JSON list of C-alpha atoms and ligand atoms in Angstrom, two decimals:
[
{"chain": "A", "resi": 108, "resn": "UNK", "atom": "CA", "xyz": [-9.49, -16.38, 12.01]},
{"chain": "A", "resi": 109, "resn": "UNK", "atom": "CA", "xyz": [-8.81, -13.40, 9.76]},
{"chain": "A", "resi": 110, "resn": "UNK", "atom": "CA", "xyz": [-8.37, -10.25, 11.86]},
{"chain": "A", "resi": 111, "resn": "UNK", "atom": "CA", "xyz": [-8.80, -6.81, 10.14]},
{"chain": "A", "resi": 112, "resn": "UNK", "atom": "CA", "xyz": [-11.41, -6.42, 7.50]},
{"chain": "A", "resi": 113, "resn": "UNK", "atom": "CA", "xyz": [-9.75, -4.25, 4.92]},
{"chain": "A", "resi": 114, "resn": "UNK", "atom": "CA", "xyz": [-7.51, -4.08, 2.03]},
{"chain": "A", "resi": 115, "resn": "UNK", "atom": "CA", "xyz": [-5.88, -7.76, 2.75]},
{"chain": "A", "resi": 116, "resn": "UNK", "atom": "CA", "xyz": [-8.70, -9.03, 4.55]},
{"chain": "A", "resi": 117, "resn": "UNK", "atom": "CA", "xyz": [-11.05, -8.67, 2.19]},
{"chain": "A", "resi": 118, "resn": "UNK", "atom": "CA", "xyz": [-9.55, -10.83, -0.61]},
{"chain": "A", "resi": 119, "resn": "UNK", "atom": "CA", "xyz": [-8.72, -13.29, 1.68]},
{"chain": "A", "resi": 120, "resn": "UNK", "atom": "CA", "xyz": [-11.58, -13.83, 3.30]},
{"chain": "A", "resi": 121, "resn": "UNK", "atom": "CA", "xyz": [-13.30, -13.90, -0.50]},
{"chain": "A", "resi": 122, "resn": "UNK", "atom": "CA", "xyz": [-10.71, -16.85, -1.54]},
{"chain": "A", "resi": 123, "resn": "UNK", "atom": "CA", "xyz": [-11.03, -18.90, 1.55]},
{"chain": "A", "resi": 124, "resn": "UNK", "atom": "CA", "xyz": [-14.95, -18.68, 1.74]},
{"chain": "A", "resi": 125, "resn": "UNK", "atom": "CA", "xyz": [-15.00, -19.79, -2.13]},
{"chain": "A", "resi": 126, "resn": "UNK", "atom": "CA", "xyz": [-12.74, -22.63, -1.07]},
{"chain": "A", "resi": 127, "resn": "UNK", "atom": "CA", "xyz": [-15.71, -23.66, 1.31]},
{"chain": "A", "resi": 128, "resn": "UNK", "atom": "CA", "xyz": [-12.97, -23.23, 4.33]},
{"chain": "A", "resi": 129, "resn": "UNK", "atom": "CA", "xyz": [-15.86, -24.13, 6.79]},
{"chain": "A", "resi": 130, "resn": "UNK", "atom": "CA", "xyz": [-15.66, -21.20, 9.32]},
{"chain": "A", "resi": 131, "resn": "UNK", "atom": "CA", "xyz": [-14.34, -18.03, 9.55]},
{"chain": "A", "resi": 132, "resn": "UNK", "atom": "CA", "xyz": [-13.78, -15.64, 12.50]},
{"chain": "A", "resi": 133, "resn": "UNK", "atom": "CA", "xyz": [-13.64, -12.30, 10.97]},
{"chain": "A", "resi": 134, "resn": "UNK", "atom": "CA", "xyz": [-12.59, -9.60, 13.67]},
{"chain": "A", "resi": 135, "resn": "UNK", "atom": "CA", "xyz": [-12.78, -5.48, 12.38]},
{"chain": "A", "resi": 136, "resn": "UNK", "atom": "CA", "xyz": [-13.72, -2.68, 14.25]},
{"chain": "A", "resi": 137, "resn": "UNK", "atom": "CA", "xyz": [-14.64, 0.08, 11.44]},
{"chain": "A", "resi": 138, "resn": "UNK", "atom": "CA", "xyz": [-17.48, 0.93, 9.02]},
{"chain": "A", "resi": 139, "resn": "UNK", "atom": "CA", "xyz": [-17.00, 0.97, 5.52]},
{"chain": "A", "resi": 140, "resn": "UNK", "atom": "CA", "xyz": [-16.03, 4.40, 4.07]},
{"chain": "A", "resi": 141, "resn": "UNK", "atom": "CA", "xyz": [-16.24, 5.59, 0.14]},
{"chain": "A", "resi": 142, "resn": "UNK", "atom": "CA", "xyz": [-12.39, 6.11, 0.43]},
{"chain": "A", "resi": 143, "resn": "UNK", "atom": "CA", "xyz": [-12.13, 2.03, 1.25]},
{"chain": "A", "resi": 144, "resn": "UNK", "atom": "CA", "xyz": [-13.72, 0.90, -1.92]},
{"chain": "A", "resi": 145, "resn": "UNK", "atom": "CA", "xyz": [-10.73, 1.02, -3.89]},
{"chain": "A", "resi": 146, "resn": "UNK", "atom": "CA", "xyz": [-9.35, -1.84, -2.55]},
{"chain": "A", "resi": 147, "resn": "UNK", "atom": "CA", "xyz": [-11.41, -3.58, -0.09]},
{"chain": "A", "resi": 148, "resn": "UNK", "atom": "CA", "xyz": [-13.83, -5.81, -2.77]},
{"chain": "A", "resi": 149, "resn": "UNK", "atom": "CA", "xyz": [-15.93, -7.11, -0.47]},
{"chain": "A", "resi": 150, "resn": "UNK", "atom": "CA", "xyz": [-17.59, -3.34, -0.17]},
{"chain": "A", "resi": 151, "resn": "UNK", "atom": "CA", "xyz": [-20.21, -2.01, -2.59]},
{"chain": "A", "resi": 152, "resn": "UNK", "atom": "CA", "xyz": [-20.95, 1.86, -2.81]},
{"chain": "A", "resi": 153, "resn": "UNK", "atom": "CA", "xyz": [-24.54, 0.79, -0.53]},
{"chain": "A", "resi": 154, "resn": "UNK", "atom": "CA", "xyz": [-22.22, -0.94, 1.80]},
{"chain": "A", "resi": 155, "resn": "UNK", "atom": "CA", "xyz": [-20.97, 2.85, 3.14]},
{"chain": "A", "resi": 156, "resn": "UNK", "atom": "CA", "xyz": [-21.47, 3.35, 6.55]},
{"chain": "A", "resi": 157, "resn": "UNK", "atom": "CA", "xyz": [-22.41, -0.09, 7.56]},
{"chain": "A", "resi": 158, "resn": "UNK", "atom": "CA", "xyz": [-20.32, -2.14, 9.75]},
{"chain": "A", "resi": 159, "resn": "UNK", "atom": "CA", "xyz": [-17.84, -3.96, 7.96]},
{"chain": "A", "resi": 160, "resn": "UNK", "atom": "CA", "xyz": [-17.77, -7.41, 9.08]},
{"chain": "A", "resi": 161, "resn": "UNK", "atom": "CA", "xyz": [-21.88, -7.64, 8.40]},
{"chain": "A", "resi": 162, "resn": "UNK", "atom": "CA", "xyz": [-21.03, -6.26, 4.93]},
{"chain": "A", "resi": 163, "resn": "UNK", "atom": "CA", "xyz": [-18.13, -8.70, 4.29]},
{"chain": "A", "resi": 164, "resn": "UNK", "atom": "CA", "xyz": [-20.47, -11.74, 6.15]},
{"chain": "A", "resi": 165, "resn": "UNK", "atom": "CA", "xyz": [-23.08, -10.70, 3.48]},
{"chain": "A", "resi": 166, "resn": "UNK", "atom": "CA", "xyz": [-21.35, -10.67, 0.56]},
{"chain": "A", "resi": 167, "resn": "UNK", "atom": "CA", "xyz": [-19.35, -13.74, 1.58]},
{"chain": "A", "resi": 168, "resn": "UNK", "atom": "CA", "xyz": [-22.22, -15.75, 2.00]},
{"chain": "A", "resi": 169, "resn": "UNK", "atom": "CA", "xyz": [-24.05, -14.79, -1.38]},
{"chain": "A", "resi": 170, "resn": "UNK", "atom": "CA", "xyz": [-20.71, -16.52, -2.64]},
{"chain": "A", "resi": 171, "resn": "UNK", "atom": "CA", "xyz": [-21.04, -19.46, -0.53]},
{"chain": "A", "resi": 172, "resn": "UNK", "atom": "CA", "xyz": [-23.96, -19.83, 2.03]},
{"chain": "A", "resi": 173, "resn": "UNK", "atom": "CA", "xyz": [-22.35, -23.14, 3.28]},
{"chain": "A", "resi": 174, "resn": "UNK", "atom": "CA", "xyz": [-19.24, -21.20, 5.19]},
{"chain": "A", "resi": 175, "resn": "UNK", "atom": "CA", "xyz": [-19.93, -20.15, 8.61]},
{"chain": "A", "resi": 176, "resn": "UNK", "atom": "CA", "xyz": [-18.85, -16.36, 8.99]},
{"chain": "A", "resi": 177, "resn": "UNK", "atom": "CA", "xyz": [-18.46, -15.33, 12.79]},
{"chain": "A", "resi": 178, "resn": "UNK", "atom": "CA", "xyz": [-18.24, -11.37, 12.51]},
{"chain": "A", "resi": 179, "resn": "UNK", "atom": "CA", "xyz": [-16.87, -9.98, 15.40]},
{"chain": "A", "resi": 180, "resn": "UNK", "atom": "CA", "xyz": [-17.60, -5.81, 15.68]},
{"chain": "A", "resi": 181, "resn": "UNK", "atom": "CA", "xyz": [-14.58, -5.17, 17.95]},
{"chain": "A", "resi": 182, "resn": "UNK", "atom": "CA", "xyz": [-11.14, -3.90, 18.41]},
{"chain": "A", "resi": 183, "resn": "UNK", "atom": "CA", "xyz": [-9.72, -6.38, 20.03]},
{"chain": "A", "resi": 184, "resn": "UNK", "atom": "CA", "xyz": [-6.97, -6.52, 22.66]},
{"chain": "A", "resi": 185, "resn": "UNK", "atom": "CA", "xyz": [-7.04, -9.79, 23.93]},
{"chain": "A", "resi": 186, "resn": "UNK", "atom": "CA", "xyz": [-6.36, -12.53, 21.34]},
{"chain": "A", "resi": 187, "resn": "UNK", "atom": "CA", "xyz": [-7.46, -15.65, 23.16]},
{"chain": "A", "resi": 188, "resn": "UNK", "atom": "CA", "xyz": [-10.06, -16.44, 20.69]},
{"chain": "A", "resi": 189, "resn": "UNK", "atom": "CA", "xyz": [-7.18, -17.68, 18.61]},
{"chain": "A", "resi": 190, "resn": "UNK", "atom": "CA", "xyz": [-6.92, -21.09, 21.10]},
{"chain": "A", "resi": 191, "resn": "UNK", "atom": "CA", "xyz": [-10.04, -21.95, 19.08]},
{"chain": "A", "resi": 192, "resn": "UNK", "atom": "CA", "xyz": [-8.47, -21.13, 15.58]},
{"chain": "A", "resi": 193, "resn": "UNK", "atom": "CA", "xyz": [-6.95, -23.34, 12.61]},
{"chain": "A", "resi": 194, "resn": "UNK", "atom": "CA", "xyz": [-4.69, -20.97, 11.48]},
{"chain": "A", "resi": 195, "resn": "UNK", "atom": "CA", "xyz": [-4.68, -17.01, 11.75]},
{"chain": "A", "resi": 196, "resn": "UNK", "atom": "CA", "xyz": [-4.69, -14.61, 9.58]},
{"chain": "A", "resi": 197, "resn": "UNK", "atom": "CA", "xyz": [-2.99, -10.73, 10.61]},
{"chain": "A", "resi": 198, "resn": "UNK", "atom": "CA", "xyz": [-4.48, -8.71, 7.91]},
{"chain": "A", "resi": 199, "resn": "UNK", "atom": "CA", "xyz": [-4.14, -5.51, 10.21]},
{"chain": "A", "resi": 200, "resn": "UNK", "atom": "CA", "xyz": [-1.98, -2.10, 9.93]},
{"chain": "A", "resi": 201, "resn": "UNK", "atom": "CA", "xyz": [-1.17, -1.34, 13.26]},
{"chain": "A", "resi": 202, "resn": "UNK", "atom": "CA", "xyz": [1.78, -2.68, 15.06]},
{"chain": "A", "resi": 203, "resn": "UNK", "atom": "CA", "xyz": [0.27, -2.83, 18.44]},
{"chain": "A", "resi": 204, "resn": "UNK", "atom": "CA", "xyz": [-2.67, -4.93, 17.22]},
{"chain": "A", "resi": 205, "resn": "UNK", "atom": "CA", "xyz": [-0.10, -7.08, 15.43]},
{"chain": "A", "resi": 206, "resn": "UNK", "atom": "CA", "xyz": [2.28, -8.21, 18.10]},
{"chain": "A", "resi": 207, "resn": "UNK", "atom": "CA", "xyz": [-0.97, -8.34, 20.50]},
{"chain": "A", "resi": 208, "resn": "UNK", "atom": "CA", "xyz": [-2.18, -11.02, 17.82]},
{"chain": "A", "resi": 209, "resn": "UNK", "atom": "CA", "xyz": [1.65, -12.56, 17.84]},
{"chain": "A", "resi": 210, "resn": "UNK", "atom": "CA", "xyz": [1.42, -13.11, 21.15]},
{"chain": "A", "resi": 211, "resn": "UNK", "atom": "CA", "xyz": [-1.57, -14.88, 20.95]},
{"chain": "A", "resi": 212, "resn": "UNK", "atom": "CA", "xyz": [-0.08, -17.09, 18.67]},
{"chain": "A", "resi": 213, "resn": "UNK", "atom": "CA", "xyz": [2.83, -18.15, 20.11]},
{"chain": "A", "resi": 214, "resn": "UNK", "atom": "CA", "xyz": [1.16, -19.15, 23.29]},
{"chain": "A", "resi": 215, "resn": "UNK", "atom": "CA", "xyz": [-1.54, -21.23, 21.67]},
{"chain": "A", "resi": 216, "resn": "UNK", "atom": "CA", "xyz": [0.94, -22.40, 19.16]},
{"chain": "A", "resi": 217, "resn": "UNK", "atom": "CA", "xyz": [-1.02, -21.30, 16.21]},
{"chain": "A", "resi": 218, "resn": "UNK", "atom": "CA", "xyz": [0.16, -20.45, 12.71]},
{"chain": "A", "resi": 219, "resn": "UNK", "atom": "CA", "xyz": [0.01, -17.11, 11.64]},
{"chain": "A", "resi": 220, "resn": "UNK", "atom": "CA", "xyz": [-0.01, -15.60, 8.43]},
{"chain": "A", "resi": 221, "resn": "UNK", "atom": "CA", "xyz": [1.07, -12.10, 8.18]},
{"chain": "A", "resi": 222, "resn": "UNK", "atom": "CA", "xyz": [0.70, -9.87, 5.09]},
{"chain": "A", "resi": 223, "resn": "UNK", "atom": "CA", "xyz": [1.34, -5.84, 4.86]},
{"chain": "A", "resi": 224, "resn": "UNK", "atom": "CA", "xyz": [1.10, -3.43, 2.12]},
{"chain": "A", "resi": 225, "resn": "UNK", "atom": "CA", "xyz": [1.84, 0.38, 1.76]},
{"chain": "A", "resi": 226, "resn": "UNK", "atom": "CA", "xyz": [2.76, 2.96, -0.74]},
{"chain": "A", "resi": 227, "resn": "UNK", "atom": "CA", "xyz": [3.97, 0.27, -3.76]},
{"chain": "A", "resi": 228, "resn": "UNK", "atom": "CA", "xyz": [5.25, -2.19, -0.84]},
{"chain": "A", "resi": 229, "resn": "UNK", "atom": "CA", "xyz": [4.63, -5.26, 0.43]},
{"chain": "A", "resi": 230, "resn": "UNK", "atom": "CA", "xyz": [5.46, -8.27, 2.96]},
{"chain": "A", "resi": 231, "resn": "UNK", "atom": "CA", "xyz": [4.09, -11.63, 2.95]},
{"chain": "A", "resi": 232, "resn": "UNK", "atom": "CA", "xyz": [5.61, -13.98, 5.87]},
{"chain": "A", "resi": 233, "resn": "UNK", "atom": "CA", "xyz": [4.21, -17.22, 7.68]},
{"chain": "A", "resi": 234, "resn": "UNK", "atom": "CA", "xyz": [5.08, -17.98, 11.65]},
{"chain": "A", "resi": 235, "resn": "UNK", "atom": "CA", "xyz": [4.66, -21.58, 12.11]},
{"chain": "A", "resi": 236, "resn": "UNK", "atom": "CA", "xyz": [5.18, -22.11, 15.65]},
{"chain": "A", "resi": 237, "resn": "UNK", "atom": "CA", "xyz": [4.23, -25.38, 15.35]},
{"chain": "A", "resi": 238, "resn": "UNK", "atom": "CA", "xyz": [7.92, -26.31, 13.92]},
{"chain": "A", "resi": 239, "resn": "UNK", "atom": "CA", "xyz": [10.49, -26.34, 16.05]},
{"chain": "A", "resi": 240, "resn": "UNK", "atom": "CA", "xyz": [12.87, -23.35, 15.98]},
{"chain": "A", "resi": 241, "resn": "UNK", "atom": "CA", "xyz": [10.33, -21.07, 14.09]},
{"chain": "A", "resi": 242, "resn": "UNK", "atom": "CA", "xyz": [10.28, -17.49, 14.76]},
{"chain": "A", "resi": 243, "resn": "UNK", "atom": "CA", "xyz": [7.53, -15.41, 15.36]},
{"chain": "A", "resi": 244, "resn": "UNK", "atom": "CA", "xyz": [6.52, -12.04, 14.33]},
{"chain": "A", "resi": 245, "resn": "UNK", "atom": "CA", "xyz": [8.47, -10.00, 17.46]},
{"chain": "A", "resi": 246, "resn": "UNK", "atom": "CA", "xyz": [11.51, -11.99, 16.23]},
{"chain": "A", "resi": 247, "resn": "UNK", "atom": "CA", "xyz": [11.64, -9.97, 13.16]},
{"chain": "A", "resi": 248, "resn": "UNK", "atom": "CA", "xyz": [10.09, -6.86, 14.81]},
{"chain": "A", "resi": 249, "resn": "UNK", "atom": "CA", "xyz": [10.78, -6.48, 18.36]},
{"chain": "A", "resi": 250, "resn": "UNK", "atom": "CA", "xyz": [7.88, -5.16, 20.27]},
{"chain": "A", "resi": 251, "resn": "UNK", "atom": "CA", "xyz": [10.48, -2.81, 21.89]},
{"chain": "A", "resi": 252, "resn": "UNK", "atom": "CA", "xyz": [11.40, -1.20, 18.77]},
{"chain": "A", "resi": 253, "resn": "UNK", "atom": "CA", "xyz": [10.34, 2.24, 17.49]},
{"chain": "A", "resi": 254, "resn": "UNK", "atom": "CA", "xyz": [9.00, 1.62, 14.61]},
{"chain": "A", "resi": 255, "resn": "UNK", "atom": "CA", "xyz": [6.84, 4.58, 12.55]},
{"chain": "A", "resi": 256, "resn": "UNK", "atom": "CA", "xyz": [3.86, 3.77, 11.69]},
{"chain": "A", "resi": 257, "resn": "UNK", "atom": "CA", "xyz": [2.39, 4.24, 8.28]},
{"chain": "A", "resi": 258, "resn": "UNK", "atom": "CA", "xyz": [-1.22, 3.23, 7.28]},
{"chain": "A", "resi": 259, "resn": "UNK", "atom": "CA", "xyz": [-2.89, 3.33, 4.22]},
{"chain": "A", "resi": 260, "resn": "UNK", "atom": "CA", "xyz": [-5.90, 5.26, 5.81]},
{"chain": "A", "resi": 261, "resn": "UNK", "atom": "CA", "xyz": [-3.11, 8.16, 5.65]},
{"chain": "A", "resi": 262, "resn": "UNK", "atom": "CA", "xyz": [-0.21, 7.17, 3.31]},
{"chain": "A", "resi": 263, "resn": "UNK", "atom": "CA", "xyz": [-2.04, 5.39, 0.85]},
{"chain": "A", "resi": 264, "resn": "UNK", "atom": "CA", "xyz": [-1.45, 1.92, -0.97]},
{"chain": "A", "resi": 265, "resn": "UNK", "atom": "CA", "xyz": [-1.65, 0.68, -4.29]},
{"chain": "A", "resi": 266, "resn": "UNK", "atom": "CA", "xyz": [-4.90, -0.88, -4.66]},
{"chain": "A", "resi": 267, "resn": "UNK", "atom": "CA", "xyz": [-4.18, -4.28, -6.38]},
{"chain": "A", "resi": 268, "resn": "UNK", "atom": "CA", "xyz": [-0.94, -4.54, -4.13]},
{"chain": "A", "resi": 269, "resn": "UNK", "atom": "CA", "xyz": [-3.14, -5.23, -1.02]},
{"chain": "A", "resi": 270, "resn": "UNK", "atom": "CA", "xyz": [-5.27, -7.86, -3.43]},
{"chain": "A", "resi": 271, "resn": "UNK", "atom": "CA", "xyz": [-2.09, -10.04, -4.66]},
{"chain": "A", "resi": 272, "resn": "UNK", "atom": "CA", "xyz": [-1.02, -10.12, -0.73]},
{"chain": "A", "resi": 273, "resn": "UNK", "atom": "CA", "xyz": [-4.27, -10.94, 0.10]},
{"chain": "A", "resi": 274, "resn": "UNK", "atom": "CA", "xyz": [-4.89, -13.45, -2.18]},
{"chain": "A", "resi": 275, "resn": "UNK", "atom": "CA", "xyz": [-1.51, -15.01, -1.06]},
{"chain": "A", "resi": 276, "resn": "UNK", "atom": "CA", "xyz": [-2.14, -15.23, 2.45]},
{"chain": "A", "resi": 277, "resn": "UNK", "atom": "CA", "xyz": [-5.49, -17.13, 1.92]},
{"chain": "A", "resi": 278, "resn": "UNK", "atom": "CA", "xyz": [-2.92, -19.53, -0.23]},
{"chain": "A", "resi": 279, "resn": "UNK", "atom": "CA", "xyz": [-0.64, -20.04, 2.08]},
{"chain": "A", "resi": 280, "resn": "UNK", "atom": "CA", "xyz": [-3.54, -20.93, 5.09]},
{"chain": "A", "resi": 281, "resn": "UNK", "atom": "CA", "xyz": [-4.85, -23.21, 2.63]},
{"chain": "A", "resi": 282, "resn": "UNK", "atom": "CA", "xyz": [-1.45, -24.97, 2.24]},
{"chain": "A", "resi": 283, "resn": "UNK", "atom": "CA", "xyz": [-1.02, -25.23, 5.94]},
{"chain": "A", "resi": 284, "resn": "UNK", "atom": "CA", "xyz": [-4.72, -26.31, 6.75]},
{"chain": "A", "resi": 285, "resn": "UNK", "atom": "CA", "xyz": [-4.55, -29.07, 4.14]},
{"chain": "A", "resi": 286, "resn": "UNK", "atom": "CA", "xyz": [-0.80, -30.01, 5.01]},
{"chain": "A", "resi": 287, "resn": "UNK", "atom": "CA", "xyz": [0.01, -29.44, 1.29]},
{"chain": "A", "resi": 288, "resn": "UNK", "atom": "CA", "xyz": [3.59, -28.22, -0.30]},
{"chain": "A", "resi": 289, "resn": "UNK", "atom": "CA", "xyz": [5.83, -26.21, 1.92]},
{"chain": "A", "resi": 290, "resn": "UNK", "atom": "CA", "xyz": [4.66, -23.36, 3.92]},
{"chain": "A", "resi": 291, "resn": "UNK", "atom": "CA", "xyz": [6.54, -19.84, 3.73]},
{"chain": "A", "resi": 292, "resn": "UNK", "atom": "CA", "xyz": [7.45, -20.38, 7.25]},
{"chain": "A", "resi": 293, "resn": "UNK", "atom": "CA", "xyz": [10.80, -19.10, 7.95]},
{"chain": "A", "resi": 294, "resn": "UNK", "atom": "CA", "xyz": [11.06, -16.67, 4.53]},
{"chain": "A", "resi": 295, "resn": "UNK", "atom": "CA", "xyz": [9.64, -13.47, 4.18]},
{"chain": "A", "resi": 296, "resn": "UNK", "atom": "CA", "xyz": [8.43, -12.45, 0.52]},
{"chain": "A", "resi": 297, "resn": "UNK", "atom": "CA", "xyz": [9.23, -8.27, -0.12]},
{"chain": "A", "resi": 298, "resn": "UNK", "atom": "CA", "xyz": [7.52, -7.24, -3.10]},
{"chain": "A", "resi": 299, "resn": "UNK", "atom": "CA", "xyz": [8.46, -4.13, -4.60]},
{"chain": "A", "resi": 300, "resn": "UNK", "atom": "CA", "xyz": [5.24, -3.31, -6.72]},
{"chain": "A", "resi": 301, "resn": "UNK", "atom": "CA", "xyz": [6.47, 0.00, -8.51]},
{"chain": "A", "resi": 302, "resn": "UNK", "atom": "CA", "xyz": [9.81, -1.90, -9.84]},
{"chain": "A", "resi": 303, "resn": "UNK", "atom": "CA", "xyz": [7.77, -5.10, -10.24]},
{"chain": "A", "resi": 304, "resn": "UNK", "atom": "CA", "xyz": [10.45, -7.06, -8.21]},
{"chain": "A", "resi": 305, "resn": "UNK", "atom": "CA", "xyz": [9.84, -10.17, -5.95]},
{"chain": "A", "resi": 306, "resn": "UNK", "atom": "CA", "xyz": [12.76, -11.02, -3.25]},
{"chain": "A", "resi": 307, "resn": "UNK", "atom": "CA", "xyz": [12.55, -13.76, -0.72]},
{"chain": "A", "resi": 308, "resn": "UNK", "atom": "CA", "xyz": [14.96, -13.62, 2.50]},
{"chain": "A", "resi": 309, "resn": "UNK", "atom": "CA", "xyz": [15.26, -15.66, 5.59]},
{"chain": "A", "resi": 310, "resn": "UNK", "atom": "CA", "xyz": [13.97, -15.40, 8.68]},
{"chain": "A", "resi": 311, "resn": "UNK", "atom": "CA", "xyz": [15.46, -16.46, 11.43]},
{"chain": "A", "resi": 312, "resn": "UNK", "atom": "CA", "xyz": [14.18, -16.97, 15.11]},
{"chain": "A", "resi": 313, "resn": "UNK", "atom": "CA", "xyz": [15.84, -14.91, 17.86]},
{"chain": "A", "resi": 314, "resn": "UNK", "atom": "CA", "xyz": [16.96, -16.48, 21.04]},
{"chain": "A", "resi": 315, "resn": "UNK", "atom": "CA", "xyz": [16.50, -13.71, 23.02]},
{"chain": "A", "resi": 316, "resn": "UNK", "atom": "CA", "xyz": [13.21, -13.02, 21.53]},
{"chain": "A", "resi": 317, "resn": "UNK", "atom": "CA", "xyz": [10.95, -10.89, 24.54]},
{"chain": "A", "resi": 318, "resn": "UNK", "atom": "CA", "xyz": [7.37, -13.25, 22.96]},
{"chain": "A", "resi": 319, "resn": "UNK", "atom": "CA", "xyz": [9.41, -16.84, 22.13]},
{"chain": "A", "resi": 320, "resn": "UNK", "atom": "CA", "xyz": [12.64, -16.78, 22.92]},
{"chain": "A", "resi": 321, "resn": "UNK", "atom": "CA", "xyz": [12.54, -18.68, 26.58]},
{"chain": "A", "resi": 322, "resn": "UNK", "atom": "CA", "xyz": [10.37, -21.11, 25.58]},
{"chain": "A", "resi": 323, "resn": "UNK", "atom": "CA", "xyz": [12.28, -22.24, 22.69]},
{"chain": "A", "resi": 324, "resn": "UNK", "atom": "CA", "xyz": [15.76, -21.98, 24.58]},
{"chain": "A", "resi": 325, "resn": "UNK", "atom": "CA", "xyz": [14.18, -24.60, 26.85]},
{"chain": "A", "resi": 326, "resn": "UNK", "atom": "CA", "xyz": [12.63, -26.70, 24.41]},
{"chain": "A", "resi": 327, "resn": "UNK", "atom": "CA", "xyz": [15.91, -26.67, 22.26]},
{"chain": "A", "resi": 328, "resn": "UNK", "atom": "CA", "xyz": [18.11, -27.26, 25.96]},
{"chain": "A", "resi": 329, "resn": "UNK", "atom": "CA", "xyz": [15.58, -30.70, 26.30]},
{"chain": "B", "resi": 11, "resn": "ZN", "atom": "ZN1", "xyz": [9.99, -14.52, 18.62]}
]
């Protein structure tokens, strides 16, 4: 499932539906505008004013007509679609959507892969609940926190920042759907476009974590 149909989604959705990934749940809400074209590749100058996940179902299948693309014209609030996914994608840039899709994740104990860009900066991190002791999303951020938000619909983002992170997270769901190398599950990649530096730091889980925290205080008491 790749939710958000944009600047990340876009390449993602491009490199997993080349890879023949089978099927893909692609959730957006908007229509494509001229301004999105910069960075979301999927769009064409025709595709303006359509809906964006029949554009992006469109032009992924004239890549490869054998992967199933479920578009889904909605904003979503509940996440329980995710029970029926492989491994989830957060290519969103809002932090309400975000921890609504964390949550969703943790209780169907899904992976999710969560990339941001803005401005020249980016995060790449993987929440692989499936390990024990993993954190999750609202470990790092709390969902209590005040946090300002900053999209690239108003602050802007350098265009092949959002492809690189893209084109990462449909790596790393590749490595975790075909159980190959080691996932970036408990590091977070910052990458620092406009100094052209790459740092990787830990990430730790939080006991007292509002989404996992009980759950995994139990499971490590047993
Ligand atoms: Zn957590």
């Amino acid at each position: 499932m790749i939710v958000g149909a944009g600047g990340l989604g876009c390449p993602a959705a491009l490199y997993l539906t080349a890879a023949g990934i089978g099927r893909i749940t692609l959730v957006d809400s908007d229509k494509v505008d001229l301004t999105n074209l910069q960075r979301q590749i999927l769009y064409r100058s025709e595709s303006v004013g359509q809906v964006k996940v029949d554009a992006a179902r469109a032009a992924l299948n004239a890549v490869n007509p054998d992967v199933a693309i479920v578009a889904v014209h909605e904003r979503l609030e509940d996440f329980s679609a995710v029970a029926g996914a492989d491994v989830v994608l957060d290519c969103t840039d809002n932090f309400a959507t975000r921890h609504a899709i964390n949550r969703a994740c943790v209780k169907h104990g899904k992976p999710l892969v969560s990339g941001a860009a803005i401005r020249f900066d980016a995060q790449l991190m993987v929440f692989d609940r499936r390990k024990p002791g993993a954190a999750c999303y609202a470990c790092l951020f709390p969902e209590d926190a005040q946090v300002e938000e900053a999209q690239c619909s108003t602050m802007g983002v350098f265009a092949p920042l959002t492809g690189v992170i893209g084109a990462m997270q449909a790596m790393e769901a590749l490595k975790l759907l075909a159980g190959v190398g080691e996932s970036l599950d408990g590091r977070m990649v910052i990458f620092d476009a406009k100094n052209a530096d790459w740092r990787t730091v830990r990430v730790k889980h939080d006991p007292a974590c509002s989404v996992c925290g009980s759950r995994t205080a139990r499971g490590c008491a047993a």
